[in-house]
C-alpha cells in the first residue's frame, strides 16, 4: 500500500498503473487499487500529520496490508539537496506525539531494509536523483518546523533548531513518516518512505516539482519487492 498525504495525489497513479479503481473516499482517506507490472497495489491518502496517518495505517493493516510506503513531499535541511530530489529515509527522528502513544520515545523509527533497498533500486532503474539517510517527523507544520505562528509567534528554543538538525546530518523535515515506520516495526510489517523535495529550508527555495516521480518510484519499488518475495519463496529463504 502506498500512502500519499494529499487525496489529489492518488489520481497521479492513474497514469502509472496498468489498472486503477477508486474503491473508497471518506474524509481525507481516498483509496484506489490496481496493478503495476502485474503486481497488486493500492494507495490510500492519509491527510496531514501523524494522527491522521495512524488511523489509515491501523485500518489498512486490519484489511491485510503487509508493506507500506509513505509517498510524500518534504523540506530539505541540507543546502546541496536540489528541488525534485527523491529522499529515501532509513529512519526518522520521532518529534511527534502520536507514536509516543504507542511506545516510549527511545524506540527507533526505522524503515525496513528491504523497502529501502527496493526504493534505491527503483530510483536507479528510473534514473531519478536521490539521497538516503535520516529525516525528522514534526507534529506541526509551523511551530514544529521552526516557522513563525500567527502574528509572528515564536519561542526562543526554535532559534537554532534548523541549524542543529543540519549539523546532525538530518536530510529532511516532514510530518507523517515516523508513524508509518514505527507502527510497521511494532506490528511486524514492512515500512518505508520516499519523498520529493519541494522546499529547501537552508537556501529558501520552493517549488512543487517531482511529485509524480516519487509516485512512480514507489510503484516500481512495490514491483521490485514482489519480485524479491517470489524469489525468496522459490529459494525457501528469508
Short mmCIF file of C-alpha atoms in Angstrom, two decimals:
data_model
loop_
_atom_site.label_atom_id
_atom_site.label_comp_id
_atom_site.label_asym_id
_atom_site.label_seq_id
_atom_site.Cartn_x
_atom_site.Cartn_y
_atom_site.Cartn_z
CA UNK A 1 0.00 0.00 0.00
CA UNK A 2 1.31 3.45 -0.97
CA UNK A 3 0.48 6.30 1.40
CA UNK A 4 0.36 9.79 -0.12
CA UNK A 5 -0.96 12.58 2.08
CA UNK A 6 -2.99 14.57 -0.43
CA UNK A 7 -6.13 12.83 -1.78
CA UNK A 8 -5.43 14.53 -5.12
CA UNK A 9 -2.09 12.72 -5.34
CA UNK A 10 -3.94 9.38 -5.52
CA UNK A 11 -5.05 10.40 -9.03
CA UNK A 12 -1.40 10.52 -10.14
CA UNK A 13 -1.31 6.73 -10.05
CA UNK A 14 -3.86 6.55 -12.90
CA UNK A 15 -1.13 7.31 -15.43
CA UNK A 16 1.40 4.98 -13.76
CA UNK A 17 -0.53 1.78 -13.02
CA UNK A 18 -1.92 -0.52 -15.72
CA UNK A 19 -5.28 -0.66 -13.89
CA UNK A 20 -6.77 1.84 -11.42
CA UNK A 21 -10.03 1.62 -9.50
CA UNK A 22 -11.13 4.01 -6.77
CA UNK A 23 -12.83 1.99 -4.03
CA UNK A 24 -13.37 4.43 -1.13
CA UNK A 25 -13.31 8.13 -0.26
CA UNK A 26 -14.16 9.14 3.32
CA UNK A 27 -12.89 12.45 4.76
CA UNK A 28 -9.19 12.71 3.83
CA UNK A 29 -8.91 8.99 3.14
CA UNK A 30 -9.13 8.21 -0.57
CA UNK A 31 -8.30 4.65 -1.63
CA UNK A 32 -7.60 3.15 -5.04
CA UNK A 33 -6.46 -0.33 -6.01
CA UNK A 34 -4.97 -1.66 -9.20
CA UNK A 35 -1.93 -3.28 -10.77
CA UNK A 36 1.55 -2.15 -11.68
CA UNK A 37 3.73 -4.55 -13.69
CA UNK A 38 1.34 -7.41 -12.81
CA UNK A 39 1.67 -6.62 -9.11
CA UNK A 40 -1.44 -5.89 -6.98
CA UNK A 41 -1.06 -2.42 -5.49
CA UNK A 42 -3.14 0.08 -3.55
CA UNK A 43 -2.88 3.71 -2.49
CA UNK A 44 -4.61 5.49 0.38
CA UNK A 45 -4.28 9.18 1.15
CA UNK A 46 -3.66 9.89 4.83
CA UNK A 47 -4.29 13.61 5.11
CA UNK A 48 -1.87 15.76 7.11
CA UNK A 49 0.01 14.64 10.19
CA UNK A 50 0.86 11.58 12.24
CA UNK A 51 -2.52 11.22 13.98
CA UNK A 52 -4.42 11.04 10.68
CA UNK A 53 -1.77 8.70 9.28
CA UNK A 54 -2.11 6.32 12.23
CA UNK A 55 -5.86 5.94 11.58
CA UNK A 56 -5.24 4.98 7.94
CA UNK A 57 -2.39 2.64 8.89
CA UNK A 58 -4.44 0.80 11.51
CA UNK A 59 -7.35 0.25 9.13
CA UNK A 60 -5.14 -0.80 6.22
CA UNK A 61 -3.21 -3.26 8.37
CA UNK A 62 -6.50 -4.77 9.51
CA UNK A 63 -7.50 -5.04 5.83
CA UNK A 64 -4.46 -7.18 5.01
CA UNK A 65 -1.76 -4.70 4.02
CA UNK A 66 1.74 -6.01 4.70
CA UNK A 67 4.01 -3.43 3.05
CA UNK A 68 3.55 0.33 3.44
CA UNK A 69 5.46 3.09 1.67
CA UNK A 70 4.80 6.70 2.57
CA UNK A 71 4.91 8.81 -0.63
CA UNK A 72 5.20 12.43 0.36
CA UNK A 73 6.78 15.83 -0.05
CA UNK A 74 9.30 17.37 2.29
CA UNK A 75 11.62 20.24 3.04
CA UNK A 76 15.36 19.59 2.73
CA UNK A 77 17.67 20.55 5.59
CA UNK A 78 20.94 20.29 3.68
CA UNK A 79 21.81 23.14 1.33
CA UNK A 80 23.10 20.94 -1.50
CA UNK A 81 19.83 18.99 -1.91
CA UNK A 82 18.04 20.27 -5.01
CA UNK A 83 14.29 20.57 -5.53
CA UNK A 84 12.84 17.42 -7.09
CA UNK A 85 15.36 15.12 -5.39
CA UNK A 86 13.96 11.87 -4.03
CA UNK A 87 14.63 11.39 -0.31
CA UNK A 88 14.72 7.81 0.97
CA UNK A 89 14.73 7.84 4.75
CA UNK A 90 16.30 4.96 6.62
CA UNK A 91 14.91 6.27 9.90
CA UNK A 92 13.19 9.28 11.45
CA UNK A 93 13.52 11.48 14.50
CA UNK A 94 10.20 10.90 16.28
CA UNK A 95 9.37 14.54 17.04
CA UNK A 96 5.66 13.74 17.07
CA UNK A 97 3.09 12.87 19.72
CA UNK A 98 1.21 10.03 18.01
CA UNK A 99 3.94 7.39 18.13
CA UNK A 100 4.62 8.15 21.80
CA UNK A 101 1.11 6.87 22.49
CA UNK A 102 2.29 3.50 21.14
CA UNK A 103 5.82 3.14 22.54
CA UNK A 104 8.37 5.10 24.56
CA UNK A 105 10.40 7.81 22.85
CA UNK A 106 13.62 5.75 22.83
CA UNK A 107 12.13 3.20 20.40
CA UNK A 108 13.59 3.92 16.92
CA UNK A 109 11.51 4.70 13.84
CA UNK A 110 13.37 2.57 11.30
CA UNK A 111 12.49 1.69 7.73
CA UNK A 112 12.55 -1.91 6.57
CA UNK A 113 15.93 -2.57 4.96
CA UNK A 114 14.18 -4.41 2.12
CA UNK A 115 11.98 -1.40 1.35
CA UNK A 116 14.99 0.93 1.49
CA UNK A 117 16.89 -1.26 -0.96
CA UNK A 118 13.86 -1.55 -3.26
CA UNK A 119 13.42 2.23 -3.31
CA UNK A 120 17.11 2.70 -4.15
CA UNK A 121 16.83 0.12 -6.93
CA UNK A 122 13.70 1.83 -8.25
CA UNK A 123 15.43 5.23 -8.38
CA UNK A 124 18.34 3.64 -10.22
CA UNK A 125 16.08 1.91 -12.75
CA UNK A 126 14.06 5.07 -13.42
CA UNK A 127 17.05 7.42 -13.38
CA UNK A 128 15.78 9.65 -10.56
CA UNK A 129 18.17 11.64 -8.32
CA UNK A 130 18.01 10.51 -4.70
CA UNK A 131 19.57 10.79 -1.26
CA UNK A 132 19.47 8.21 1.52
CA UNK A 133 19.62 8.99 5.22
CA UNK A 134 17.82 10.03 8.41
CA UNK A 135 14.94 12.51 8.43
CA UNK A 136 12.76 14.17 11.06
CA UNK A 137 9.00 13.98 11.55
CA UNK A 138 7.41 17.01 13.21
CA UNK A 139 3.98 17.34 14.80
CA UNK A 140 3.34 20.80 13.38
CA UNK A 141 3.97 22.47 10.03
CA UNK A 142 4.51 25.83 11.75
CA UNK A 143 5.79 25.65 15.33
CA UNK A 144 7.15 22.11 14.92
CA UNK A 145 9.25 23.08 11.91
CA UNK A 146 10.52 26.47 13.14
CA UNK A 147 8.09 28.64 11.19
CA UNK A 148 6.53 31.67 12.90
CA UNK A 149 2.98 31.25 14.13
CA UNK A 150 0.12 33.73 13.79
CA UNK A 151 1.23 37.32 14.39
CA UNK A 152 4.86 36.15 14.37
CA UNK A 153 4.53 33.92 17.44
CA UNK A 154 7.94 32.46 18.30
CA UNK A 155 9.77 30.60 21.07
CA UNK A 156 13.47 31.13 21.76
CA UNK A 157 14.23 27.40 21.69
CA UNK A 158 13.31 27.36 17.98
CA UNK A 159 16.16 29.75 17.16
CA UNK A 160 18.75 27.07 16.41
CA UNK A 161 16.55 24.06 15.66
CA UNK A 162 17.17 24.03 11.91
CA UNK A 163 20.91 24.54 12.38
CA UNK A 164 21.09 21.76 14.98
CA UNK A 165 19.35 19.29 12.66
CA UNK A 166 21.56 20.36 9.77
CA UNK A 167 24.70 19.78 11.85
CA UNK A 168 23.43 16.32 12.75
CA UNK A 169 23.18 15.43 9.05
CA UNK A 170 19.39 15.19 9.04
CA UNK A 171 18.23 15.28 5.41
CA UNK A 172 14.64 16.48 5.62
CA UNK A 173 11.61 17.54 7.63
CA UNK A 174 8.08 16.19 7.12
CA UNK A 175 5.08 15.15 9.21
CA UNK A 176 3.99 11.54 8.76
CA UNK A 177 6.87 9.09 8.26
CA UNK A 178 7.61 8.39 11.92
CA UNK A 179 4.15 6.85 12.32
CA UNK A 180 4.48 4.64 9.23
CA UNK A 181 7.93 3.39 10.26
CA UNK A 182 7.19 2.96 13.97
CA UNK A 183 3.89 1.12 13.51
CA UNK A 184 5.35 -1.07 10.75
CA UNK A 185 8.10 -2.20 13.12
CA UNK A 186 5.75 -2.72 16.08
CA UNK A 187 3.34 -4.79 14.01
CA UNK A 188 5.97 -6.84 12.15
CA UNK A 189 5.16 -5.27 8.78
CA UNK A 190 7.37 -3.65 6.12
CA UNK A 191 7.51 0.13 6.06
CA UNK A 192 9.43 2.71 4.07
CA UNK A 193 9.46 6.32 2.97
CA UNK A 194 10.17 8.24 -0.20
CA UNK A 195 9.58 11.94 -0.54
CA UNK A 196 10.05 14.62 -3.16
CA UNK A 197 11.92 17.73 -2.05
CA UNK A 198 9.62 20.70 -2.69
CA UNK A 199 11.47 23.15 -0.44
CA UNK A 200 14.97 23.75 0.86
CA UNK A 201 14.88 25.36 4.29
CA UNK A 202 18.52 26.42 4.06
CA UNK A 203 18.56 28.01 0.58
CA UNK A 204 14.90 29.12 0.90
CA UNK A 205 13.90 27.60 -2.44
CA UNK A 206 10.32 26.43 -3.09
CA UNK A 207 8.75 24.58 -5.99
CA UNK A 208 6.32 21.68 -6.34
CA UNK A 209 8.28 19.53 -8.78
CA UNK A 210 8.76 15.79 -8.97
CA UNK A 211 5.67 14.66 -7.05
CA UNK A 212 4.65 12.25 -9.81
CA UNK A 213 8.24 10.96 -9.91
CA UNK A 214 8.02 9.79 -6.29
CA UNK A 215 4.70 8.07 -7.07
CA UNK A 216 6.37 6.25 -9.97
CA UNK A 217 9.41 5.27 -7.89
CA UNK A 218 7.22 3.95 -5.06
CA UNK A 219 5.16 1.88 -7.51
CA UNK A 220 8.34 0.48 -9.05
CA UNK A 221 9.63 -0.39 -5.57
CA UNK A 222 6.47 -2.40 -4.87
CA UNK A 223 7.02 -4.38 -8.08
CA UNK A 224 10.66 -4.99 -7.09
CA UNK A 225 9.62 -6.19 -3.63
CA UNK A 226 7.14 -8.57 -5.27
CA UNK A 227 10.00 -9.94 -7.42
CA UNK A 228 12.15 -10.46 -4.34
CA UNK A 229 9.30 -12.06 -2.39
CA UNK A 230 8.79 -14.54 -5.22
CA UNK A 231 12.50 -15.39 -5.31
CA UNK A 232 12.64 -15.86 -1.54
CA UNK A 233 9.68 -18.22 -1.72
CA UNK A 234 11.27 -20.22 -4.55
CA UNK A 235 14.57 -20.50 -2.65
CA UNK A 236 12.86 -21.03 0.71
CA UNK A 237 14.92 -18.31 2.37
CA UNK A 238 14.09 -15.23 4.47
#
